[in-house]
Short mmCIF file of N, CA and C in Angstrom, two decimals:
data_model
loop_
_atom_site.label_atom_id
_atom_site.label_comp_id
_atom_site.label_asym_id
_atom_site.label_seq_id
_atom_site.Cartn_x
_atom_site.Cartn_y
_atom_site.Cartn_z
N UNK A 223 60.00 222.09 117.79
CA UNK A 223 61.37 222.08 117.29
C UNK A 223 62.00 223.43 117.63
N UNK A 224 63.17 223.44 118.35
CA UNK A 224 63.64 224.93 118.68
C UNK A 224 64.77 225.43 117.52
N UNK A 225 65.03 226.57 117.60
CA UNK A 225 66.07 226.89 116.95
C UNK A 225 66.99 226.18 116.29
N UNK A 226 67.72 225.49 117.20
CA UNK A 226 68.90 225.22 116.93
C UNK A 226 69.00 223.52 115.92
N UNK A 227 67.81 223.16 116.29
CA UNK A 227 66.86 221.68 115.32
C UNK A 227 66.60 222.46 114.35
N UNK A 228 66.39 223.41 113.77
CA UNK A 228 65.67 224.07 112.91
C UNK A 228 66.97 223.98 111.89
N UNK A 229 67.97 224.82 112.36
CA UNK A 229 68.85 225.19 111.17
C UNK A 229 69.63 224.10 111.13
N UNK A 230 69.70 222.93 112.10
CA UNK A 230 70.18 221.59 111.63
C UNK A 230 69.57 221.21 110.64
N UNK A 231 68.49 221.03 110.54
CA UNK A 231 67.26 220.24 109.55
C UNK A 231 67.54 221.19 108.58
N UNK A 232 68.12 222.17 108.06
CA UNK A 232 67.80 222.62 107.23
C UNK A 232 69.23 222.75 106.45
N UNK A 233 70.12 221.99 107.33
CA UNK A 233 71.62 222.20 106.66
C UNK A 233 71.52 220.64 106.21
N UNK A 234 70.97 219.78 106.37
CA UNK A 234 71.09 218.11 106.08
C UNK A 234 69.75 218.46 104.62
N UNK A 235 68.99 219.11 104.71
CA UNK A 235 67.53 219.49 103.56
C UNK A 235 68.56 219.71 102.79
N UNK A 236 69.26 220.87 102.55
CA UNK A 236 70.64 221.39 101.72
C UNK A 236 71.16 220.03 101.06
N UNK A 237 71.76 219.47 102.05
CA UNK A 237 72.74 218.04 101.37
C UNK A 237 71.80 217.39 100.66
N UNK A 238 70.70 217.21 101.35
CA UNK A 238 69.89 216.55 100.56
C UNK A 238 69.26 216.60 99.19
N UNK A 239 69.29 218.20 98.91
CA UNK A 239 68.97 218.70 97.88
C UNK A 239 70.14 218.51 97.11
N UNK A 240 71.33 218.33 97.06
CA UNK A 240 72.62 218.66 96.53
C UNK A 240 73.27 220.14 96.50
N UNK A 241 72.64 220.87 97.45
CA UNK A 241 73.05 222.41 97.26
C UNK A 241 74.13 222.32 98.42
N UNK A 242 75.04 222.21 98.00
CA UNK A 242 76.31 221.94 98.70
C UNK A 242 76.79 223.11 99.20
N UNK A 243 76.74 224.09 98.43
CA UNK A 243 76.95 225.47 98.66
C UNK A 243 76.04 226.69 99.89
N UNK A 244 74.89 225.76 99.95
CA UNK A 244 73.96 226.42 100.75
C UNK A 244 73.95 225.20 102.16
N UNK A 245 74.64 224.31 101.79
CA UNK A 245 74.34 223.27 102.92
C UNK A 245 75.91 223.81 103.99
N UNK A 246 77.04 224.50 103.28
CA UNK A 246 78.33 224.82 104.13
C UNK A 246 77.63 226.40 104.91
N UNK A 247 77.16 226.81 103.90
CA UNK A 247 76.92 228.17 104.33
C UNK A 247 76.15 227.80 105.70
N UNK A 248 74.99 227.13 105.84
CA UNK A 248 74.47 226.59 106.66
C UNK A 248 74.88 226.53 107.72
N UNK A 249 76.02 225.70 107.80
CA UNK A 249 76.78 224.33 108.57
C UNK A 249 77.61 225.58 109.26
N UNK A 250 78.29 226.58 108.57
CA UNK A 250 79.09 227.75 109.17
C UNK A 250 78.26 228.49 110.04
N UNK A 251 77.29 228.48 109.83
CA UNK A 251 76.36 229.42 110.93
C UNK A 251 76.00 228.58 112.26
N UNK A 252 75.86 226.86 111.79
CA UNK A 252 75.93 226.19 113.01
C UNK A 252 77.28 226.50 114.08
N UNK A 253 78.16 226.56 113.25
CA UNK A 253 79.37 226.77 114.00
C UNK A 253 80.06 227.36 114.76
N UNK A 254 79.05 228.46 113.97
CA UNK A 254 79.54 230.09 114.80
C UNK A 254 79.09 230.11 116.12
N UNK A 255 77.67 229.54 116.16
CA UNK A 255 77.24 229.60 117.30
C UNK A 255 77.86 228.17 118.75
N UNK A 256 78.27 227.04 117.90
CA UNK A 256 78.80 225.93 118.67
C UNK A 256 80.10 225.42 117.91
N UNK A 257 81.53 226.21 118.11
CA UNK A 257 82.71 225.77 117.85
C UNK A 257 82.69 224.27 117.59
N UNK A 258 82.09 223.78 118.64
CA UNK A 258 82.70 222.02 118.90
C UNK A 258 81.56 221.01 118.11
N UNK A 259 80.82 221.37 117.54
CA UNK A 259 79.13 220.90 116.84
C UNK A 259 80.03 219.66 115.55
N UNK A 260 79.98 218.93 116.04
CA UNK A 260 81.09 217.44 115.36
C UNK A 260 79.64 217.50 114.00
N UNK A 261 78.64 217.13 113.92
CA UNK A 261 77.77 217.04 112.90
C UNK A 261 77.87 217.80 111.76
N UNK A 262 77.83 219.22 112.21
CA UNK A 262 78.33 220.62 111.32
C UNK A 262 79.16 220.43 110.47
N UNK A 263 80.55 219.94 110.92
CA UNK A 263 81.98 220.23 110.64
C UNK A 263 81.75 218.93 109.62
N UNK A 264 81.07 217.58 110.14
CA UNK A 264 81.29 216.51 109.25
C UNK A 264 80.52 216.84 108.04
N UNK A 265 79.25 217.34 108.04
CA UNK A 265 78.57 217.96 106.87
C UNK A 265 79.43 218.69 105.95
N UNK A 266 79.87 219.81 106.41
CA UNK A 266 80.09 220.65 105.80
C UNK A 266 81.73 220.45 105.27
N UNK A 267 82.61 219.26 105.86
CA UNK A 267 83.58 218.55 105.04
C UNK A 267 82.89 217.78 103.88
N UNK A 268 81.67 217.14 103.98
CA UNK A 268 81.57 216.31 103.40
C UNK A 268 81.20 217.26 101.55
N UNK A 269 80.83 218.57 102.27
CA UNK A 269 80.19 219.71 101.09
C UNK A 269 81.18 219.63 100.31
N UNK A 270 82.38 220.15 101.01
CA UNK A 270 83.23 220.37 100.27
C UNK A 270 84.31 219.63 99.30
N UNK A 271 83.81 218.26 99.62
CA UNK A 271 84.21 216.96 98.90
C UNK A 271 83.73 216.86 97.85
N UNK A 272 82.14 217.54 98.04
CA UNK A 272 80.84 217.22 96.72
C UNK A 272 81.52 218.20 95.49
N UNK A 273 81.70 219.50 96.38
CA UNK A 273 82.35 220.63 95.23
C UNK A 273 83.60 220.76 94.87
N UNK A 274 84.35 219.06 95.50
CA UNK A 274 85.77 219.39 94.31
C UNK A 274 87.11 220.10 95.44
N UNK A 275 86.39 220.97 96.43
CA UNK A 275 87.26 221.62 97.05
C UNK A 275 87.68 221.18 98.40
N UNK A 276 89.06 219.86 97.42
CA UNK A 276 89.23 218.75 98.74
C UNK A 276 90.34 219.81 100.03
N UNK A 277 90.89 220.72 99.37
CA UNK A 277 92.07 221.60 100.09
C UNK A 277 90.89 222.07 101.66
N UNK A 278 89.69 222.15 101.30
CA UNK A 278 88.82 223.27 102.55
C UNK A 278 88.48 222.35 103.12
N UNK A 279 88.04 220.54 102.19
CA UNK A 279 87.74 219.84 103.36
C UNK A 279 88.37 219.18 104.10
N UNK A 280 89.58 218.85 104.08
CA UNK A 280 90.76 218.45 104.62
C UNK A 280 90.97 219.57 105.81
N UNK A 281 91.07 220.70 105.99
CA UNK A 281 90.92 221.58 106.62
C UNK A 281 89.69 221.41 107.86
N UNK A 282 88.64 220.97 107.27
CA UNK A 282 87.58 220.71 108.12
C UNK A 282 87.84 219.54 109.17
N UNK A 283 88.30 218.45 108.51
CA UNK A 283 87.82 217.27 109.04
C UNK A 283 89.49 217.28 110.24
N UNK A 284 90.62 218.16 109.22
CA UNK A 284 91.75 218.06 110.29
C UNK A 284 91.07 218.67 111.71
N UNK A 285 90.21 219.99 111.50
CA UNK A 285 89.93 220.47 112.97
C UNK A 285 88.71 219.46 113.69
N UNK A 286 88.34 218.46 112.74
CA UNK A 286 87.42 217.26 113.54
C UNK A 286 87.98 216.67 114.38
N UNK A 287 89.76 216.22 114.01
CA UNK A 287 90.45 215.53 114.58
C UNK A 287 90.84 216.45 116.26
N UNK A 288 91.13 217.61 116.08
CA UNK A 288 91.33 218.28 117.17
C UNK A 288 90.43 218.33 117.98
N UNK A 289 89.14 217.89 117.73
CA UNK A 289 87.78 218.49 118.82
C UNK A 289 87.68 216.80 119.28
N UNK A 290 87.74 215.80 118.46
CA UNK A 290 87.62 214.34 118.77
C UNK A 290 88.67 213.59 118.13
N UNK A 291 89.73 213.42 118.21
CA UNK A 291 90.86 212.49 117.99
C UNK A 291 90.82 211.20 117.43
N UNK A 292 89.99 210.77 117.79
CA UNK A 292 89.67 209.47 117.07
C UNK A 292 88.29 209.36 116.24
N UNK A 293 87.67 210.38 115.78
CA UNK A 293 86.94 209.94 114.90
C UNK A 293 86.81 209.79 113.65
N UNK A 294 86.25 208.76 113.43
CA UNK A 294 86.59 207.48 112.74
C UNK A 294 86.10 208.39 111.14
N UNK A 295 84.81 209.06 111.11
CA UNK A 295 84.37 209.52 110.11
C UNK A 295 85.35 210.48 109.56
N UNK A 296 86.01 211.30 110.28
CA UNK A 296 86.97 212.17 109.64
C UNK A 296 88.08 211.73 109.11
N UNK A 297 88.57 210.66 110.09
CA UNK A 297 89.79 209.75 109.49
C UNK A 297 89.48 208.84 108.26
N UNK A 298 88.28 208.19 107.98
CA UNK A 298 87.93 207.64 106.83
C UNK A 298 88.03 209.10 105.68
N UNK A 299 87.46 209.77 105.57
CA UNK A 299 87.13 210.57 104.89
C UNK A 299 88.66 211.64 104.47
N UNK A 300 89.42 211.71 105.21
CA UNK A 300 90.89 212.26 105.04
C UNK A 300 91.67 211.05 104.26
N UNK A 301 91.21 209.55 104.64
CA UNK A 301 92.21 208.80 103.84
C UNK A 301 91.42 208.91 102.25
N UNK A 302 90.23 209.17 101.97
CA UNK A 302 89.17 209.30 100.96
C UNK A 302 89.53 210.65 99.95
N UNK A 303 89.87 211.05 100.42
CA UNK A 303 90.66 212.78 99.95
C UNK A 303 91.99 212.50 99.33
N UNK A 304 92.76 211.69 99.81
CA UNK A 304 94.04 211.27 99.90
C UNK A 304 93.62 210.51 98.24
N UNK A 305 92.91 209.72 98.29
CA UNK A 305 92.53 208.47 97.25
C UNK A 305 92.18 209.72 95.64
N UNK A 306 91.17 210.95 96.34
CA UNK A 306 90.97 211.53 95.34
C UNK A 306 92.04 212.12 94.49
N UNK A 307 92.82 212.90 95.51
CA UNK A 307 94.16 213.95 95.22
C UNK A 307 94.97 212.89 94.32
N UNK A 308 94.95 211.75 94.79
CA UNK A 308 95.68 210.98 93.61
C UNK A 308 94.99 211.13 92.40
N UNK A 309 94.10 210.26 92.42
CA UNK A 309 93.47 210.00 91.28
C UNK A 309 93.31 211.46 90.19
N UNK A 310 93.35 212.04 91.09
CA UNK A 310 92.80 213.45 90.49
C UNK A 310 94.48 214.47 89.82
N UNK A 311 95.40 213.99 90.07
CA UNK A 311 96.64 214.15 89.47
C UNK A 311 97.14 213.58 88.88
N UNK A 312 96.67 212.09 88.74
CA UNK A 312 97.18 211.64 87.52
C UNK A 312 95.96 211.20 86.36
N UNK A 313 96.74 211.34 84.93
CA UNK A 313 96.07 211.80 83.70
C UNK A 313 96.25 210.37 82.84
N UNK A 314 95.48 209.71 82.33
CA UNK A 314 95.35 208.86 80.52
C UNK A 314 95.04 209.56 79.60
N UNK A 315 96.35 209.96 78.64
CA UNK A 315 96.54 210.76 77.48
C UNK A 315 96.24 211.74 78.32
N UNK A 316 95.31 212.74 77.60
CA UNK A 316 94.95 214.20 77.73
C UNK A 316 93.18 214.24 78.85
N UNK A 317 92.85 212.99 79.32
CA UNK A 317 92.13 212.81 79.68
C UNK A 317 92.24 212.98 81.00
N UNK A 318 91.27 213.47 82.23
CA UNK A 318 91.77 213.56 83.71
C UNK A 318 91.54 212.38 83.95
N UNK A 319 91.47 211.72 85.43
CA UNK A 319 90.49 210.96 85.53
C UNK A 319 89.54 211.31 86.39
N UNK A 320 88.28 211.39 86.98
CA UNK A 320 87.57 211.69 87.41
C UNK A 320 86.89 210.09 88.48
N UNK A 321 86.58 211.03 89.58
CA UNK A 321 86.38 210.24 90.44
C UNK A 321 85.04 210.99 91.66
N UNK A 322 84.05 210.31 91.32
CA UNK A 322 82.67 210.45 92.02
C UNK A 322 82.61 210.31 93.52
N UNK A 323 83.02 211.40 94.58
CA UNK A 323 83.08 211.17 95.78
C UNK A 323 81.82 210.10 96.45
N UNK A 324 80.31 211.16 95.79
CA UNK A 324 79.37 210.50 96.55
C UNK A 324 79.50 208.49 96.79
N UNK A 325 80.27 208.08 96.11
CA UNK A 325 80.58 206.71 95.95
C UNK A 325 81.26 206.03 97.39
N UNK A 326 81.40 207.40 98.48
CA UNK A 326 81.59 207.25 99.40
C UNK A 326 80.64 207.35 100.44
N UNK A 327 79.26 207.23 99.90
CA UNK A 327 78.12 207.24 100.96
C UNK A 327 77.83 206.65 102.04
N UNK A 328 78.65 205.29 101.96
CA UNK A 328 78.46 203.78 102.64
C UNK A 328 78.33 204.21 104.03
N UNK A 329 79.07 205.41 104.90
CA UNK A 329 79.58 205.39 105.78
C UNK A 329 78.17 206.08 106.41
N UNK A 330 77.67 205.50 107.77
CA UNK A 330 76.41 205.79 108.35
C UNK A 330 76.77 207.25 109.22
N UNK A 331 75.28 207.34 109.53
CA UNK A 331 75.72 208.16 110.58
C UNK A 331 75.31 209.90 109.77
N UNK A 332 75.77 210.88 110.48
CA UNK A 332 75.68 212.13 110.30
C UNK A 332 76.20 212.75 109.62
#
């Protein structure tokens, strides 16, 4: 396994663990070294979905769209953000509502 398998496997171990925080940190170091690394960028949107911080992953998955235009995972996942930001602004009584991204697992792939 060379390098660059190494710190892949170990940014998907991250997700896997739920350390979302150690799985972006990860995913940023993939990046640094390969701008265009579509796997990275989808991970590490997907992190930032887990932690709430839909503003950074929207950010992510928009520069997905710039490196591949039509992919499908970023465009699902931007209309999925869209679904949250709602939900997530509007309130019953004094109550938020809350809405469980991982419920968006269905989608295969990387």
């Amino acid at each position: 396994m060379n390098d660059h398998d190494l710190i892949e496997q170990q940014a998907v171990d991250a997700a896997i663990n739920l350390d979302w925080a150690t799985a972006i940190t990860i995913n940023k170091q993939i990046i640094k070294r390969d701008k265009t690394n579509l796997g990275a960028h989808l991970r590490m949107g997907f992190a930032y979905i887990q932690l709430g911080e839909l503003a950074e992953a929207k950010k992510v998955y928009s520069h997905v769209l710039k490196i591949q235009t039509e992919n499908q995972i970023a465009l699902d996942h931007l209309d999925r953000i869209a679904i949250l930001e709602n939900k997530d602004s509007k309130k019953i009584g004094k109550r938020e509502i809350k809405f469980d991204p991982s419920l968006f697992l269905e989608v295969s792939g990387k």
